[in-house]
Coordinates of C-alpha atoms in Angstrom, one line a residue:
Chain A
M1 CA 0.0 -0.2 0.1
M2 CA 2.7 2.6 1.0
A3 CA 4.6 1.5 -1.8
N4 CA 2.1 2.2 -4.0
A5 CA 1.4 5.7 -2.7
I6 CA 5.1 6.5 -3.4
T7 CA 5.1 5.1 -6.6
Y8 CA 1.6 7.3 -7.2
Q9 CA 3.4 10.2 -5.8
K10 CA 6.3 9.8 -8.4
F11 CA 3.9 9.5 -11.1
C12 CA 2.1 13.0 -10.3
K13 CA 5.3 14.5 -10.0
L14 CA 6.9 13.6 -13.3
V15 CA 3.3 14.8 -14.5
K16 CA 3.8 17.8 -13.3
T17 CA 7.4 18.1 -14.8
E18 CA 6.3 17.0 -18.0
V19 CA 3.4 19.5 -18.1
K20 CA 5.9 22.1 -17.1
A21 CA 8.2 21.4 -19.8
M22 CA 5.5 21.5 -22.3
T23 CA 3.9 24.7 -21.4
K24 CA 7.4 26.2 -21.7
T25 CA 8.1 24.9 -25.1
F26 CA 4.6 26.2 -25.9
K27 CA 5.1 29.8 -24.6
T28 CA 8.5 29.8 -26.2
L29 CA 7.1 28.8 -29.8
T30 CA 4.2 31.3 -29.4
F31 CA 6.1 34.3 -28.3
K32 CA 9.9 33.6 -29.8
H33 CA 8.6 32.1 -33.0
P34 CA 5.2 33.3 -33.9
L35 CA 5.4 31.9 -37.7
L36 CA 6.9 28.5 -36.7
F37 CA 3.8 28.5 -34.4
K38 CA 1.2 29.3 -37.0
L39 CA 2.8 26.6 -39.2
V40 CA 3.0 23.7 -36.3
K41 CA -0.7 24.4 -35.3
Q42 CA -2.0 24.5 -39.1
L43 CA 0.1 21.4 -39.7
L44 CA -1.6 19.7 -36.2
I45 CA -5.0 20.4 -37.3
V46 CA -4.6 18.9 -40.9
L47 CA -3.0 15.8 -39.3
A48 CA -6.6 15.5 -37.0
V49 CA -8.8 16.0 -39.9
I50 CA -6.9 13.4 -41.7
A51 CA -7.0 11.1 -38.6
V52 CA -10.6 11.5 -38.3
Y53 CA -11.4 10.7 -41.8
A54 CA -9.1 7.5 -41.5
W55 CA -10.6 6.3 -38.3
A56 CA -14.1 7.0 -40.1
L57 CA -13.2 5.0 -42.7
Q58 CA -12.0 2.3 -41.1
G59 CA -15.1 1.7 -39.3
L60 CA -16.9 1.5 -42.7
Q61 CA -14.6 -1.5 -43.6
V62 CA -14.8 -0.7 -47.5
D63 CA -14.0 -3.2 -49.5
L64 CA -12.8 -2.2 -53.0
K65 CA -13.0 -5.3 -54.7
L66 CA -16.5 -6.0 -53.8
L67 CA -17.4 -2.3 -54.8
K68 CA -15.7 -2.9 -58.6
D69 CA -17.3 -6.5 -58.7
S70 CA -20.8 -5.2 -57.7
W71 CA -20.8 -2.2 -60.7
P72 CA -22.7 -4.6 -63.2
Y73 CA -25.5 -5.4 -60.9
I74 CA -25.9 -1.7 -60.3
V75 CA -26.1 -1.2 -63.9
D76 CA -28.6 -4.1 -64.3
F77 CA -30.8 -2.5 -61.8
I78 CA -30.8 0.9 -63.5
T79 CA -31.2 -0.5 -66.9
R80 CA -34.2 -2.3 -65.6
L81 CA -35.8 0.8 -64.3
W82 CA -36.3 2.1 -68.0
P83 CA -38.9 3.1 -69.4
P84 CA -41.1 4.3 -67.4
D85 CA -44.4 2.5 -67.1
L86 CA -46.9 5.4 -67.5
S87 CA -50.2 3.4 -67.5
I88 CA -50.3 3.8 -63.5
L89 CA -49.9 7.4 -64.1
D90 CA -53.2 8.0 -62.6
I91 CA -52.5 6.0 -59.2
A92 CA -49.1 7.8 -58.8
I93 CA -50.9 11.2 -59.3
V94 CA -53.5 10.0 -56.7
R95 CA -50.7 8.4 -54.5
L96 CA -48.7 12.2 -54.8
I97 CA -51.8 14.0 -53.7
E98 CA -51.9 12.1 -50.4
T99 CA -48.2 12.4 -49.9
I100 CA -48.9 16.1 -50.3
Q101 CA -51.6 16.3 -48.2
M102 CA -49.7 14.3 -45.5
S103 CA -47.1 17.1 -45.7
I104 CA -49.6 19.6 -45.4
W105 CA -51.0 18.4 -42.0
G106 CA -47.8 16.7 -40.6
T107 CA -46.3 20.3 -41.1
T108 CA -49.0 22.2 -39.7
I109 CA -49.6 19.9 -36.3
G110 CA -45.8 19.7 -35.8
A111 CA -45.6 23.5 -36.1
I112 CA -48.6 24.2 -33.8
L113 CA -47.0 21.7 -31.3
S114 CA -43.4 23.4 -31.6
L115 CA -44.4 26.9 -30.8
P116 CA -45.2 26.4 -27.2
L117 CA -42.1 24.4 -27.0
A118 CA -39.9 26.8 -28.5
V119 CA -40.9 29.4 -26.4
V120 CA -40.4 27.4 -23.2
S121 CA -36.7 26.4 -24.5
A122 CA -35.6 30.0 -25.2
R123 CA -33.0 31.3 -23.0
N124 CA -34.6 34.7 -23.2
L125 CA -37.7 33.7 -22.2
A126 CA -38.1 30.8 -19.6
P127 CA -36.7 29.9 -16.5
R128 CA -33.2 27.9 -16.5
W129 CA -34.9 24.7 -15.1
L130 CA -37.7 24.9 -17.8
Q131 CA -35.2 25.5 -20.8
F132 CA -33.5 22.3 -19.6
C133 CA -36.6 20.1 -19.5
A134 CA -37.7 21.5 -22.9
N135 CA -34.4 21.3 -24.8
F136 CA -34.3 17.7 -23.4
L137 CA -37.7 16.8 -24.7
Q138 CA -36.8 18.1 -28.1
N139 CA -33.4 16.3 -28.0
V140 CA -35.5 13.1 -27.4
V141 CA -38.0 13.9 -30.6
R142 CA -34.7 14.6 -32.3
S143 CA -33.2 11.4 -32.0
I144 CA -36.2 8.9 -32.9
P145 CA -36.0 8.2 -36.7
S146 CA -39.1 8.9 -38.8
I147 CA -39.4 5.1 -39.7
V148 CA -39.6 4.5 -36.1
L149 CA -42.5 6.8 -35.5
G150 CA -43.8 5.6 -38.7
L151 CA -44.0 2.1 -37.2
L152 CA -45.2 3.1 -34.0
F153 CA -48.2 4.9 -35.5
V154 CA -48.9 2.1 -38.1
A155 CA -49.3 -0.3 -35.0
A156 CA -51.3 2.5 -33.3
T157 CA -53.9 3.6 -36.0
G158 CA -53.3 0.8 -38.7
L159 CA -51.7 1.1 -42.1
G160 CA -52.3 4.4 -44.0
A161 CA -51.9 8.2 -44.4
P162 CA -53.1 8.8 -40.8
A163 CA -50.2 7.0 -39.5
G164 CA -47.7 8.8 -41.9
T165 CA -49.0 12.3 -41.1
L166 CA -48.9 11.7 -37.4
A167 CA -45.7 10.5 -37.7
L168 CA -44.8 13.6 -39.7
G169 CA -46.2 15.9 -36.9
I170 CA -43.8 14.7 -34.3
Y171 CA -40.6 14.5 -36.5
T172 CA -41.2 18.1 -37.4
I173 CA -41.3 18.8 -33.6
G174 CA -37.9 18.1 -33.3
Y175 CA -36.6 20.6 -36.0
L176 CA -38.9 23.4 -36.1
A177 CA -38.9 23.7 -32.2
K178 CA -35.0 24.3 -32.5
F179 CA -35.6 26.5 -35.3
Y180 CA -38.6 28.4 -34.0
Q181 CA -36.4 28.3 -30.3
E182 CA -33.7 30.5 -32.2
A183 CA -35.6 32.8 -34.0
I184 CA -37.1 33.8 -30.7
E185 CA -33.5 33.9 -29.0
S186 CA -32.4 36.6 -31.8
V187 CA -35.5 38.8 -30.8
D188 CA -34.1 42.2 -29.9
P189 CA -33.6 42.7 -26.0
R190 CA -34.7 46.4 -26.1
S191 CA -38.2 46.0 -27.8
I192 CA -38.9 43.3 -25.4
E193 CA -37.7 45.3 -22.3
S194 CA -39.8 48.4 -23.8
L195 CA -43.1 46.3 -23.6
Q196 CA -42.0 45.1 -20.0
V197 CA -41.7 48.7 -19.1
C198 CA -45.1 49.5 -20.4
G199 CA -46.1 46.7 -18.0
A200 CA -47.3 44.0 -20.7
S201 CA -48.0 41.0 -19.4
W202 CA -46.0 37.7 -20.4
L203 CA -48.7 36.6 -22.7
Q204 CA -48.8 40.5 -24.3
I205 CA -45.2 40.2 -24.6
A206 CA -45.3 36.9 -26.8
Q207 CA -48.1 38.2 -28.8
Y208 CA -47.3 41.9 -29.7
G209 CA -43.2 41.8 -29.1
I210 CA -42.2 38.2 -29.8
L211 CA -44.6 36.8 -32.6
P212 CA -44.5 39.8 -34.8
Q213 CA -40.3 39.6 -34.8
V214 CA -40.4 36.0 -35.2
L215 CA -42.9 35.2 -37.8
P216 CA -40.9 35.9 -41.1
L217 CA -38.4 33.6 -40.3
G218 CA -40.3 30.9 -38.8
L219 CA -42.4 30.4 -41.6
G220 CA -39.5 30.6 -43.7
Y221 CA -38.5 27.4 -41.8
T222 CA -42.0 26.1 -41.8
L223 CA -41.8 25.9 -45.4
Y224 CA -38.4 24.8 -45.5
M225 CA -40.0 21.9 -43.2
F226 CA -43.0 21.4 -45.6
E227 CA -40.6 20.8 -48.7
Y228 CA -38.7 18.2 -46.5
N229 CA -41.5 16.3 -45.4
I230 CA -42.8 15.3 -48.8
R231 CA -39.6 13.6 -49.1
A232 CA -39.8 12.0 -45.2
A233 CA -43.6 11.1 -46.6
S234 CA -42.4 8.8 -49.3
V235 CA -39.9 7.3 -46.6
L236 CA -42.5 6.7 -44.2
G237 CA -44.4 4.7 -47.1
V238 CA -41.9 1.7 -46.7
V239 CA -43.0 0.9 -43.5
G240 CA -47.0 1.2 -44.5
A241 CA -47.3 4.8 -43.3
G242 CA -49.4 5.6 -46.7
G243 CA -48.3 8.0 -49.4
I244 CA -46.3 7.5 -52.6
G245 CA -43.7 5.5 -50.6
F246 CA -45.9 2.7 -50.2
E247 CA -46.7 2.1 -53.7
L248 CA -43.1 2.6 -54.6
V249 CA -41.8 -0.2 -52.5
N250 CA -44.6 -2.5 -53.4
Y251 CA -43.6 -2.1 -57.1
I252 CA -40.2 -2.4 -56.1
K253 CA -41.0 -5.7 -54.1
G254 CA -42.8 -7.1 -56.9
F255 CA -39.9 -6.2 -59.4
E256 CA -42.2 -3.9 -61.5
Y257 CA -39.2 -1.6 -62.0
N258 CA -40.9 0.3 -64.8
K259 CA -43.9 1.3 -62.3
A260 CA -41.6 2.5 -59.6
T261 CA -39.5 4.7 -61.7
T262 CA -43.2 6.4 -62.9
M263 CA -43.6 6.5 -59.3
M264 CA -40.0 8.3 -58.7
L265 CA -40.3 10.4 -62.0
V266 CA -43.6 11.9 -60.7
L267 CA -42.2 12.6 -57.3
L268 CA -39.1 14.2 -58.7
V269 CA -41.3 17.0 -60.8
V270 CA -43.5 17.7 -57.6
V271 CA -40.2 18.3 -55.5
T272 CA -38.6 20.3 -58.1
A273 CA -41.7 22.5 -58.6
I274 CA -42.5 22.6 -54.3
D275 CA -38.6 23.6 -54.0
A276 CA -38.5 26.3 -56.6
L277 CA -42.0 27.9 -54.8
S278 CA -40.8 27.7 -51.6
S279 CA -37.4 29.1 -52.2
K280 CA -39.1 32.1 -53.7
L281 CA -41.5 32.3 -51.1
R282 CA -38.6 32.0 -48.3
Q283 CA -36.3 34.5 -50.1
R284 CA -39.0 37.1 -49.9
L285 CA -39.9 36.3 -46.3
E286 CA -35.7 36.5 -45.4
A287 CA -35.8 40.0 -47.6
S288 CA -38.2 41.3 -45.2
Y289 CA -36.6 39.7 -42.1
R290 CA -33.2 41.4 -42.8
F291 CA -34.7 44.4 -43.8
T292 CA -36.8 45.0 -40.5
H293 CA -33.4 44.0 -38.4
K294 CA -31.1 46.2 -40.4
N295 CA -29.5 49.2 -38.6
K296 CA -30.7 48.0 -35.4
Chain B
M1 CA -44.1 63.4 -8.2
T2 CA -40.4 62.9 -7.0
I3 CA -38.0 60.4 -7.7
E4 CA -35.2 59.6 -4.8
C5 CA -32.5 57.3 -5.6
E6 CA -30.8 56.5 -1.7
K7 CA -27.3 55.5 -2.0
I8 CA -28.2 52.9 -4.8
T9 CA -25.3 50.4 -5.8
T10 CA -26.1 47.9 -8.5
P11 CA -24.2 44.3 -8.8
Y12 CA -20.4 44.2 -9.6
S13 CA -19.9 44.5 -13.2
N14 CA -16.6 42.0 -14.1
N15 CA -16.0 44.4 -17.5
L16 CA -15.6 47.4 -15.4
N17 CA -14.3 45.8 -12.5
R18 CA -16.6 48.1 -10.2
P19 CA -20.3 48.1 -9.8
I20 CA -21.9 50.3 -12.6
L21 CA -24.0 52.4 -10.2
N22 CA -21.8 53.1 -7.0
N23 CA -23.6 54.5 -3.9
I24 CA -25.5 57.1 -5.9
S25 CA -28.1 59.5 -3.9
C26 CA -30.1 62.1 -6.0
K27 CA -33.6 63.5 -5.9
I28 CA -35.5 64.6 -8.9
E29 CA -38.2 67.0 -7.8
Q30 CA -41.9 67.0 -10.3
G31 CA -41.5 69.1 -13.4
E32 CA -37.8 69.3 -13.7
F33 CA -35.9 68.9 -17.0
V34 CA -32.7 67.0 -16.0
S35 CA -29.8 65.8 -18.4
L36 CA -27.9 62.9 -17.3
L37 CA -24.2 63.6 -18.8
G38 CA -21.0 61.1 -18.8
L39 CA -18.8 59.3 -20.6
N40 CA -19.7 55.9 -21.9
G41 CA -19.9 53.2 -19.0
A42 CA -20.3 56.0 -16.4
G43 CA -23.7 54.6 -15.7
K44 CA -26.1 57.1 -16.7
S45 CA -28.7 54.6 -18.8
T46 CA -28.0 52.1 -15.8
L47 CA -29.2 54.7 -13.8
L48 CA -32.6 55.0 -15.9
R49 CA -32.9 51.6 -16.2
S50 CA -32.7 51.2 -12.5
I51 CA -35.6 53.5 -11.9
V52 CA -37.7 51.5 -14.1
G53 CA -37.0 48.1 -12.3
L54 CA -35.0 46.6 -15.2
V55 CA -31.7 46.7 -13.4
P56 CA -31.6 45.0 -9.9
L57 CA -30.0 46.8 -7.0
E58 CA -27.2 45.4 -4.8
K59 CA -28.0 48.2 -2.2
G60 CA -30.2 51.5 -1.8
V61 CA -33.8 51.9 -2.8
I62 CA -35.5 54.1 -5.2
K63 CA -38.5 55.7 -4.0
V64 CA -41.5 57.6 -6.5
N65 CA -43.6 59.8 -4.5
G66 CA -42.0 58.6 -1.3
I67 CA -42.8 55.0 -1.8
A68 CA -40.0 52.9 -2.3
Q69 CA -40.4 50.6 -5.5
N70 CA -40.3 47.1 -6.0
Q71 CA -37.2 46.3 -8.1
K72 CA -38.6 42.6 -9.4
Q73 CA -41.9 45.0 -10.5
K74 CA -40.9 46.2 -14.1
H75 CA -43.9 48.4 -14.3
R76 CA -44.4 52.0 -12.7
P77 CA -47.8 53.5 -13.9
D78 CA -46.4 56.9 -13.7
I79 CA -43.2 56.6 -15.3
A80 CA -42.5 56.2 -19.1
M81 CA -39.1 55.1 -20.8
L82 CA -37.7 56.0 -24.4
F83 CA -35.2 53.8 -25.3
Q84 CA -32.0 54.3 -27.7
G85 CA -33.1 53.9 -31.1
G86 CA -36.7 53.7 -30.1
G87 CA -37.2 50.3 -28.8
L88 CA -40.1 49.7 -31.3
I89 CA -41.0 46.4 -32.7
R90 CA -40.1 47.2 -36.5
Q91 CA -42.4 44.5 -37.7
L92 CA -45.4 46.3 -36.5
S93 CA -47.1 49.5 -37.7
A94 CA -46.8 52.7 -36.3
I95 CA -50.2 52.8 -34.5
E96 CA -49.7 49.2 -33.3
N97 CA -46.8 50.1 -31.6
V98 CA -48.0 53.4 -29.9
L99 CA -51.1 51.1 -28.7
C100 CA -48.3 48.7 -27.2
G101 CA -48.2 51.5 -24.7
R102 CA -51.7 50.9 -23.6
L103 CA -50.8 47.0 -22.8
G104 CA -50.5 47.6 -19.1
S105 CA -53.8 48.9 -18.6
L106 CA -55.5 46.3 -20.5
S107 CA -55.6 42.6 -19.7
A108 CA -54.2 39.8 -22.4
W109 CA -57.8 38.6 -23.2
Q110 CA -58.9 42.3 -23.8
T111 CA -55.9 42.7 -26.4
L112 CA -56.1 39.1 -27.7
W113 CA -57.8 40.3 -30.6
G114 CA -56.7 44.0 -31.1
F115 CA -57.3 47.0 -29.3
P116 CA -60.6 49.0 -28.0
K117 CA -61.7 51.7 -30.7
R118 CA -61.1 54.3 -28.0
D119 CA -57.8 53.6 -27.9
R120 CA -57.3 53.6 -31.3
R121 CA -58.6 56.6 -31.6
L122 CA -56.1 58.0 -29.1
A123 CA -53.4 56.4 -30.5
L124 CA -54.3 58.4 -34.0
E125 CA -54.6 61.5 -32.1
L126 CA -51.1 61.4 -30.4
L127 CA -49.3 60.3 -34.1
D128 CA -51.1 63.4 -35.3
R129 CA -50.3 65.8 -32.5
L130 CA -46.6 64.4 -33.3
G131 CA -47.0 65.1 -37.1
L132 CA -46.9 61.1 -38.0
K133 CA -50.5 60.7 -38.9
E134 CA -49.9 60.1 -42.7
H135 CA -47.6 57.2 -41.3
A136 CA -49.7 55.6 -39.0
Y137 CA -50.6 52.5 -40.7
Q138 CA -46.7 52.2 -42.3
K139 CA -44.7 49.4 -40.5
T140 CA -42.0 51.3 -38.2
A141 CA -39.0 49.5 -40.1
Y142 CA -39.8 51.6 -43.4
L143 CA -39.9 54.7 -41.2
S144 CA -36.7 56.9 -40.4
G145 CA -34.8 57.6 -37.4
G146 CA -36.4 60.6 -36.2
Q147 CA -39.8 59.3 -37.2
Q148 CA -39.3 56.3 -35.0
Q149 CA -38.3 58.0 -31.7
R150 CA -41.4 59.8 -32.1
V151 CA -43.3 57.0 -32.5
A152 CA -41.8 55.8 -29.4
I153 CA -42.6 59.1 -27.7
A154 CA -46.2 58.8 -28.8
R155 CA -46.3 55.3 -27.1
A156 CA -45.0 57.1 -23.7
L157 CA -47.5 59.6 -24.1
I158 CA -50.1 56.8 -24.5
Q159 CA -49.4 55.7 -21.2
N160 CA -50.0 59.4 -20.0
P161 CA -46.7 59.2 -17.8
R162 CA -45.4 62.5 -15.2
I163 CA -42.2 61.2 -15.7
L164 CA -40.5 60.6 -19.1
L165 CA -36.9 58.9 -18.7
A166 CA -35.3 59.3 -22.1
D167 CA -31.8 57.1 -22.7
E168 CA -29.9 58.6 -25.7
P169 CA -33.3 59.6 -27.7
I170 CA -31.1 61.6 -30.3
T171 CA -28.4 59.1 -31.0
G172 CA -27.9 58.3 -34.3
L173 CA -30.2 61.1 -35.4
D174 CA -29.2 63.8 -38.1
I175 CA -29.5 67.3 -36.7
L176 CA -32.8 67.8 -37.7
A177 CA -34.1 64.9 -36.4
A178 CA -32.4 65.6 -33.2
K179 CA -33.5 69.1 -32.7
Q180 CA -37.4 68.0 -33.5
V181 CA -36.9 65.3 -30.4
M182 CA -35.6 67.7 -28.2
E183 CA -38.4 70.2 -29.0
T184 CA -40.8 67.7 -28.4
L185 CA -39.4 66.9 -25.0
A186 CA -39.2 70.5 -24.1
E187 CA -42.8 71.0 -25.2
L188 CA -44.4 68.5 -23.1
H189 CA -42.0 69.7 -20.2
A190 CA -43.3 73.5 -20.7
Q191 CA -46.7 72.3 -21.3
Q192 CA -47.7 69.5 -19.4
G193 CA -45.5 70.2 -16.5
M194 CA -43.5 66.6 -17.0
T195 CA -40.5 66.1 -15.5
I196 CA -38.0 64.7 -18.1
V197 CA -34.9 62.9 -17.4
V198 CA -32.7 62.4 -20.7
V199 CA -29.6 61.0 -21.1
L200 CA -27.3 63.3 -23.4
H201 CA -23.8 63.2 -25.1
D202 CA -24.2 66.8 -26.2
L203 CA -23.3 69.7 -23.5
A204 CA -24.6 72.3 -25.5
L205 CA -28.1 70.7 -26.0
A206 CA -28.3 69.9 -22.5
A207 CA -27.8 73.7 -21.8
A208 CA -30.1 74.5 -23.9
Y209 CA -33.0 72.5 -22.9
A210 CA -32.6 70.8 -19.4
Q211 CA -32.5 73.1 -16.1
R212 CA -30.2 71.0 -14.3
A213 CA -27.3 68.1 -15.2
I214 CA -26.4 65.5 -13.3
V215 CA -22.8 64.1 -14.4
L216 CA -21.6 60.7 -13.8
E217 CA -18.2 59.4 -13.7
A218 CA -17.6 55.7 -12.7
G219 CA -20.7 54.7 -11.3
R220 CA -20.7 58.2 -9.1
I221 CA -22.4 61.7 -9.2
I222 CA -19.7 63.8 -10.1
Y223 CA -21.7 67.3 -10.5
D224 CA -25.0 68.0 -9.8
G225 CA -26.4 71.4 -10.2
K226 CA -27.4 74.0 -13.5
C227 CA -26.3 73.3 -16.9
H228 CA -24.9 76.8 -17.7
N229 CA -20.9 76.6 -18.3
L230 CA -20.9 73.0 -18.4
P231 CA -17.6 72.8 -20.0
E232 CA -15.9 75.3 -17.7
I233 CA -17.3 73.4 -14.3
L234 CA -16.2 70.0 -15.8
Q235 CA -12.9 71.3 -17.2
A236 CA -12.2 72.8 -13.6
G237 CA -13.6 69.3 -11.9

């Protein structure tokens, strides 16, 4: 026991001496040779980045030979997708409308539930204990994959669009609550103080002080989420939660690749159109947000 | 209506290595026009903010009309404040910003769907008085700095205050707009007998409009008296 204590003391002393020597070298480098210090620092950063990528690649266990051999199979799969079978265009459109409907309601449910959660998560509004609880809840929601949520609601409400819509709603909370929270935290503090001095209540400050300032940015985020949810709704179809993805998976499982291509093309057209439309709208909202926030 | 600050000290500031306000005592009588002067970091704005309860006190007490104020309460019914830059909600229209001054007198339910007609009429009257009637329904972000500050004055006036505190109301304004804002404050003081306490950086403006100057340095009052010959007094000090 005694011997162990002595060894431990020796070890501590050794560590202290080493740390002292390293600090001295570091100080000499920093102050006496600033250029050399900068070079060493940059080199160390590059080495650290390379090490992280090498570590990640080693974890993937990529077999280059297998990758090379699989190329013909990929080409074969792609060849079988062409040409698209347009006879199912009507089904594709019906399913696509269902996907858009799922996204509209899913995003709306998520946005409505996100707003109070964002308010109680915001640094400038809620007490610290409430912030912690609300942020933890956000993290919990964010860490559940959409497909798991899809399975959960399929088990609860059965196969079809209602399950997908509810899954999208909950999935949306994880992201929109965070976006809204950040928008609330960037509100001009002086404008809020001015309302406090006027005697406004907490609810009045939220309605007249925070909401108008957060609205343009919040709407932009919601539009982005709507666009994202159309793609997410397609994935949810894989677990039977309705939408275009449900049909898509069924065609692939039944080796009807040409029909699957039609589904994907229809989805591509709609996603591109919605992306263009919402980008335009977001640009206008962001421009109005930037204008009202400049020269503050 | 008087404001009395009795040995007020704010919490220690790590940036300044001292409390922002350090044992300050002063008394402002009803109907005075007082200018607060001093270098940046002297504690001028903090003094105003502590009077309305926005800054907690470590020591001392603030009395309004002889009644000690609870620093946790941020609303003092007879006191209104103008913030640097106006402190307006830039996404709301001028009239909506003015109406926000009525929030303390109405419940959240009463304002959930807007403001009563009587209040809207009053807000319009105030904007008209300040020469902003044609901008009443314009977003405040689209108004000039001087117009924004006048909207802030209208918001303060709708509260019907007896004391108006103004934190650097003319900072960032051009000479004409600054003069307009100062004239409005002087008018309120002369016609309504309103107590005005204004933070300024310009000694000439202080001498032109205020009757009394309080000069702060490093959180303490170094001069409290008449505004005449301020440069000489400060140089001698």
